[in-house]
Amino acid sequence: MTQEEFKSEVRRIRPELMAQARRYLGEEEAEDTVQDVLLRLWQMVGELHRPLAPLALRLVRNFSIDRLRRQRPAVPLVEMEEGSPQDNTDLLDEMMRLVATLPDMQQVVLRLRHMEGMRMSEIALLTGSTETALRKALSRARKALLQKLRNSDNR
């Protein structure tokens, strides 16, 4: 697709993209999301073909869902479990001890993602790794942590 074809296609589908983003996010966030999608598509302009609308709508939906997930309030670890404050502190200490037993890369990804609240793209830039590799490391870290937690409960 040429740049001129892209521009005309975007002019045609932009209202539809905005409408879908508004359904998820509201006016201000919708505008940002559509801009992010169009920027991503612009970076791929040489590889794109008509019709552009299905791909663009899918990207708007995915970007909107990502924004909603990031807005979800995080509950501090201490508030997750009911019980005495000492029990919560003990649970937190146990979790941190188990995290420290993971391989270095898994520790880094787990801490940056869950404790610092960073996005995968930010972690990828920071570590010099790919997002796919980081997602795999995070998944493995979660599974290993769950297994270690189950094993420590059985003792």
PDB file of N, CA and C in Angstrom, residues 55-107:
ATOM      1  N   LEU A  55      -8.201  -5.030  10.031  1.00  0.00           N
ATOM      2  CA  LEU A  55      -6.982  -5.020  10.843  1.00  0.00           C
ATOM      3  C   LEU A  55      -6.997  -3.849  11.819  1.00  0.00           C
ATOM      4  N   ALA A  56      -7.381  -2.681  11.342  1.00  0.00           N
ATOM      5  CA  ALA A  56      -7.406  -1.492  12.190  1.00  0.00           C
ATOM      6  C   ALA A  56      -8.410  -1.651  13.332  1.00  0.00           C
ATOM      7  N   LEU A  57      -9.572  -2.196  13.051  1.00  0.00           N
ATOM      8  CA  LEU A  57     -10.576  -2.410  14.099  1.00  0.00           C
ATOM      9  C   LEU A  57     -10.094  -3.409  15.138  1.00  0.00           C
ATOM     10  N   ARG A  58      -9.424  -4.456  14.681  1.00  0.00           N
ATOM     11  CA  ARG A  58      -8.874  -5.441  15.614  1.00  0.00           C
ATOM     12  C   ARG A  58      -7.827  -4.792  16.520  1.00  0.00           C
ATOM     13  N   LEU A  59      -6.965  -3.967  15.919  1.00  0.00           N
ATOM     14  CA  LEU A  59      -5.942  -3.281  16.709  1.00  0.00           C
ATOM     15  C   LEU A  59      -6.559  -2.305  17.707  1.00  0.00           C
ATOM     16  N   VAL A  60      -7.586  -1.584  17.292  1.00  0.00           N
ATOM     17  CA  VAL A  60      -8.262  -0.659  18.212  1.00  0.00           C
ATOM     18  C   VAL A  60      -8.842  -1.432  19.389  1.00  0.00           C
ATOM     19  N   ARG A  61      -9.478  -2.539  19.101  1.00  0.00           N
ATOM     20  CA  ARG A  61     -10.045  -3.354  20.178  1.00  0.00           C
ATOM     21  C   ARG A  61      -8.957  -3.826  21.134  1.00  0.00           C
ATOM     22  N   ASN A  62      -7.869  -4.360  20.591  1.00  0.00           N
ATOM     23  CA  ASN A  62      -6.793  -4.866  21.436  1.00  0.00           C
ATOM     24  C   ASN A  62      -6.118  -3.762  22.240  1.00  0.00           C
ATOM     25  N   PHE A  63      -5.858  -2.628  21.603  1.00  0.00           N
ATOM     26  CA  PHE A  63      -5.235  -1.503  22.312  1.00  0.00           C
ATOM     27  C   PHE A  63      -6.164  -0.991  23.410  1.00  0.00           C
ATOM     28  N   SER A  64      -7.468  -0.943  23.137  1.00  0.00           N
ATOM     29  CA  SER A  64      -8.438  -0.474  24.133  1.00  0.00           C
ATOM     30  C   SER A  64      -8.467  -1.403  25.335  1.00  0.00           C
ATOM     31  N   ILE A  65      -8.472  -2.689  25.073  1.00  0.00           N
ATOM     32  CA  ILE A  65      -8.472  -3.661  26.169  1.00  0.00           C
ATOM     33  C   ILE A  65      -7.187  -3.545  26.978  1.00  0.00           C
ATOM     34  N   ASP A  66      -6.058  -3.355  26.309  1.00  0.00           N
ATOM     35  CA  ASP A  66      -4.796  -3.160  27.029  1.00  0.00           C
ATOM     36  C   ASP A  66      -4.867  -1.933  27.939  1.00  0.00           C
ATOM     37  N   ARG A  67      -5.430  -0.841  27.432  1.00  0.00           N
ATOM     38  CA  ARG A  67      -5.559   0.373  28.255  1.00  0.00           C
ATOM     39  C   ARG A  67      -6.457   0.118  29.461  1.00  0.00           C
ATOM     40  N   LEU A  68      -7.550  -0.594  29.256  1.00  0.00           N
ATOM     41  CA  LEU A  68      -8.451  -0.891  30.373  1.00  0.00           C
ATOM     42  C   LEU A  68      -7.765  -1.766  31.421  1.00  0.00           C
ATOM     43  N   ARG A  69      -6.982  -2.715  30.979  1.00  0.00           N
ATOM     44  CA  ARG A  69      -6.271  -3.579  31.924  1.00  0.00           C
ATOM     45  C   ARG A  69      -5.266  -2.793  32.745  1.00  0.00           C
ATOM     46  N   ARG A  70      -4.599  -1.843  32.099  1.00  0.00           N
ATOM     47  CA  ARG A  70      -3.624  -1.026  32.826  1.00  0.00           C
ATOM     48  C   ARG A  70      -4.294  -0.104  33.830  1.00  0.00           C
ATOM     49  N   GLN A  71      -5.539   0.275  33.584  1.00  0.00           N
ATOM     50  CA  GLN A  71      -6.252   1.159  34.495  1.00  0.00           C
ATOM     51  C   GLN A  71      -6.792   0.409  35.713  1.00  0.00           C
ATOM     52  N   ARG A  72      -6.856  -0.885  35.628  1.00  0.00           N
ATOM     53  CA  ARG A  72      -7.396  -1.681  36.718  1.00  0.00           C
ATOM     54  C   ARG A  72      -6.576  -1.421  37.974  1.00  0.00           C
ATOM     55  N   PRO A  73      -7.241  -1.061  39.062  1.00  0.00           N
ATOM     56  CA  PRO A  73      -6.478  -0.756  40.277  1.00  0.00           C
ATOM     57  C   PRO A  73      -5.807  -2.007  40.831  1.00  0.00           C
ATOM     58  N   ALA A  74      -4.587  -1.851  41.231  1.00  0.00           N
ATOM     59  CA  ALA A  74      -3.839  -2.954  41.833  1.00  0.00           C
ATOM     60  C   ALA A  74      -4.127  -2.985  43.319  1.00  0.00           C
ATOM     61  N   VAL A  75      -4.350  -4.161  43.824  1.00  0.00           N
ATOM     62  CA  VAL A  75      -4.585  -4.329  45.249  1.00  0.00           C
ATOM     63  C   VAL A  75      -3.259  -4.690  45.891  1.00  0.00           C
ATOM     64  N   PRO A  76      -2.829  -3.918  46.876  1.00  0.00           N
ATOM     65  CA  PRO A  76      -1.566  -4.262  47.540  1.00  0.00           C
ATOM     66  C   PRO A  76      -1.615  -5.680  48.096  1.00  0.00           C
ATOM     67  N   LEU A  77      -0.474  -6.344  48.061  1.00  0.00           N
ATOM     68  CA  LEU A  77      -0.382  -7.723  48.530  1.00  0.00           C
ATOM     69  C   LEU A  77      -0.903  -7.869  49.947  1.00  0.00           C
ATOM     70  N   VAL A  78      -0.665  -6.882  50.772  1.00  0.00           N
ATOM     71  CA  VAL A  78      -1.041  -6.952  52.178  1.00  0.00           C
ATOM     72  C   VAL A  78      -2.549  -6.981  52.344  1.00  0.00           C
ATOM     73  N   GLU A  79      -3.298  -6.350  51.442  1.00  0.00           N
ATOM     74  CA  GLU A  79      -4.748  -6.302  51.560  1.00  0.00           C
ATOM     75  C   GLU A  79      -5.430  -7.515  50.950  1.00  0.00           C
ATOM     76  N   MET A  80      -4.691  -8.356  50.253  1.00  0.00           N
ATOM     77  CA  MET A  80      -5.306  -9.484  49.561  1.00  0.00           C
ATOM     78  C   MET A  80      -5.839 -10.536  50.523  1.00  0.00           C
ATOM     79  N   GLU A  81      -5.108 -10.836  51.530  1.00  0.00           N
ATOM     80  CA  GLU A  81      -5.496 -11.876  52.462  1.00  0.00           C
ATOM     81  C   GLU A  81      -6.153 -11.268  53.685  1.00  0.00           C
ATOM     82  N   GLU A  82      -7.228 -11.892  54.126  1.00  0.00           N
ATOM     83  CA  GLU A  82      -7.824 -11.449  55.378  1.00  0.00           C
ATOM     84  C   GLU A  82      -7.063 -12.124  56.501  1.00  0.00           C
ATOM     85  N   GLY A  83      -7.091 -11.499  57.634  1.00  0.00           N
ATOM     86  CA  GLY A  83      -6.377 -12.057  58.773  1.00  0.00           C
ATOM     87  C   GLY A  83      -5.579 -10.963  59.457  1.00  0.00           C
ATOM     88  N   SER A  84      -4.748 -11.384  60.373  1.00  0.00           N
ATOM     89  CA  SER A  84      -3.981 -10.403  61.139  1.00  0.00           C
ATOM     90  C   SER A  84      -2.876  -9.803  60.278  1.00  0.00           C
ATOM     91  N   PRO A  85      -2.429  -8.603  60.627  1.00  0.00           N
ATOM     92  CA  PRO A  85      -1.328  -7.991  59.883  1.00  0.00           C
ATOM     93  C   PRO A  85      -0.064  -8.860  59.913  1.00  0.00           C
ATOM     94  N   GLN A  86       0.135  -9.597  60.985  1.00  0.00           N
ATOM     95  CA  GLN A  86       1.304 -10.463  61.074  1.00  0.00           C
ATOM     96  C   GLN A  86       1.230 -11.580  60.038  1.00  0.00           C
ATOM     97  N   ASP A  87       0.025 -12.136  59.831  1.00  0.00           N
ATOM     98  CA  ASP A  87      -0.151 -13.174  58.818  1.00  0.00           C
ATOM     99  C   ASP A  87       0.175 -12.631  57.431  1.00  0.00           C
ATOM    100  N   ASN A  88      -0.279 -11.410  57.156  1.00  0.00           N
ATOM    101  CA  ASN A  88      -0.015 -10.778  55.856  1.00  0.00           C
ATOM    102  C   ASN A  88       1.477 -10.553  55.656  1.00  0.00           C
ATOM    103  N   THR A  89       2.152 -10.106  56.701  1.00  0.00           N
ATOM    104  CA  THR A  89       3.592  -9.871  56.622  1.00  0.00           C
ATOM    105  C   THR A  89       4.322 -11.180  56.383  1.00  0.00           C
ATOM    106  N   ASP A  90       3.878 -12.226  57.058  1.00  0.00           N
ATOM    107  CA  ASP A  90       4.498 -13.538  56.872  1.00  0.00           C
ATOM    108  C   ASP A  90       4.309 -14.033  55.436  1.00  0.00           C
ATOM    109  N   LEU A  91       3.108 -13.845  54.898  1.00  0.00           N
ATOM    110  CA  LEU A  91       2.842 -14.257  53.517  1.00  0.00           C
ATOM    111  C   LEU A  91       3.711 -13.478  52.537  1.00  0.00           C
ATOM    112  N   LEU A  92       3.810 -12.186  52.747  1.00  0.00           N
ATOM    113  CA  LEU A  92       4.641 -11.349  51.887  1.00  0.00           C
ATOM    114  C   LEU A  92       6.102 -11.768  51.971  1.00  0.00           C
ATOM    115  N   ASP A  93       6.579 -12.011  53.176  1.00  0.00           N
ATOM    116  CA  ASP A  93       7.966 -12.465  53.350  1.00  0.00           C
ATOM    117  C   ASP A  93       8.208 -13.799  52.646  1.00  0.00           C
ATOM    118  N   GLU A  94       7.255 -14.704  52.759  1.00  0.00           N
ATOM    119  CA  GLU A  94       7.375 -16.013  52.106  1.00  0.00           C
ATOM    120  C   GLU A  94       7.399 -15.857  50.581  1.00  0.00           C
ATOM    121  N   MET A  95       6.527 -15.005  50.045  1.00  0.00           N
ATOM    122  CA  MET A  95       6.500 -14.771  48.599  1.00  0.00           C
ATOM    123  C   MET A  95       7.827 -14.175  48.124  1.00  0.00           C
ATOM    124  N   MET A  96       8.349 -13.213  48.852  1.00  0.00           N
ATOM    125  CA  MET A  96       9.609 -12.582  48.463  1.00  0.00           C
ATOM    126  C   MET A  96      10.763 -13.584  48.546  1.00  0.00           C
ATOM    127  N   ARG A  97      10.731 -14.450  49.532  1.00  0.00           N
ATOM    128  CA  ARG A  97      11.760 -15.492  49.639  1.00  0.00           C
ATOM    129  C   ARG A  97      11.691 -16.434  48.449  1.00  0.00           C
ATOM    130  N   LEU A  98      10.475 -16.803  48.043  1.00  0.00           N
ATOM    131  CA  LEU A  98      10.309 -17.701  46.905  1.00  0.00           C
ATOM    132  C   LEU A  98      10.709 -17.019  45.593  1.00  0.00           C
ATOM    133  N   VAL A  99      10.387 -15.745  45.441  1.00  0.00           N
ATOM    134  CA  VAL A  99      10.788 -15.002  44.239  1.00  0.00           C
ATOM    135  C   VAL A  99      12.310 -14.982  44.145  1.00  0.00           C
ATOM    136  N   ALA A 100      12.980 -14.835  45.266  1.00  0.00           N
ATOM    137  CA  ALA A 100      14.444 -14.774  45.274  1.00  0.00           C
ATOM    138  C   ALA A 100      15.087 -16.087  44.834  1.00  0.00           C
ATOM    139  N   THR A 101      14.339 -17.177  44.848  1.00  0.00           N
ATOM    140  CA  THR A 101      14.897 -18.474  44.422  1.00  0.00           C
ATOM    141  C   THR A 101      14.775 -18.702  42.918  1.00  0.00           C
ATOM    142  N   LEU A 102      14.045 -17.832  42.229  1.00  0.00           N
ATOM    143  CA  LEU A 102      13.866 -17.974  40.778  1.00  0.00           C
ATOM    144  C   LEU A 102      15.145 -17.576  40.041  1.00  0.00           C
ATOM    145  N   PRO A 103      15.306 -18.040  38.802  1.00  0.00           N
ATOM    146  CA  PRO A 103      16.436 -17.582  37.982  1.00  0.00           C
ATOM    147  C   PRO A 103      16.392 -16.060  37.815  1.00  0.00           C
ATOM    148  N   ASP A 104      17.551 -15.463  37.566  1.00  0.00           N
ATOM    149  CA  ASP A 104      17.672 -14.005  37.531  1.00  0.00           C
ATOM    150  C   ASP A 104      16.691 -13.336  36.582  1.00  0.00           C
ATOM    151  N   MET A 105      16.597 -13.808  35.346  1.00  0.00           N
ATOM    152  CA  MET A 105      15.725 -13.165  34.359  1.00  0.00           C
ATOM    153  C   MET A 105      14.267 -13.229  34.805  1.00  0.00           C
ATOM    154  N   GLN A 106      13.859 -14.365  35.350  1.00  0.00           N
ATOM    155  CA  GLN A 106      12.489 -14.499  35.827  1.00  0.00           C
ATOM    156  C   GLN A 106      12.225 -13.549  36.994  1.00  0.00           C
ATOM    157  N   GLN A 107      13.183 -13.414  37.876  1.00  0.00           N
ATOM    158  CA  GLN A 107      13.042 -12.469  38.993  1.00  0.00           C
ATOM    159  C   GLN A 107      12.858 -11.053  38.486  1.00  0.00           C
TER     160      GLN A 107
END
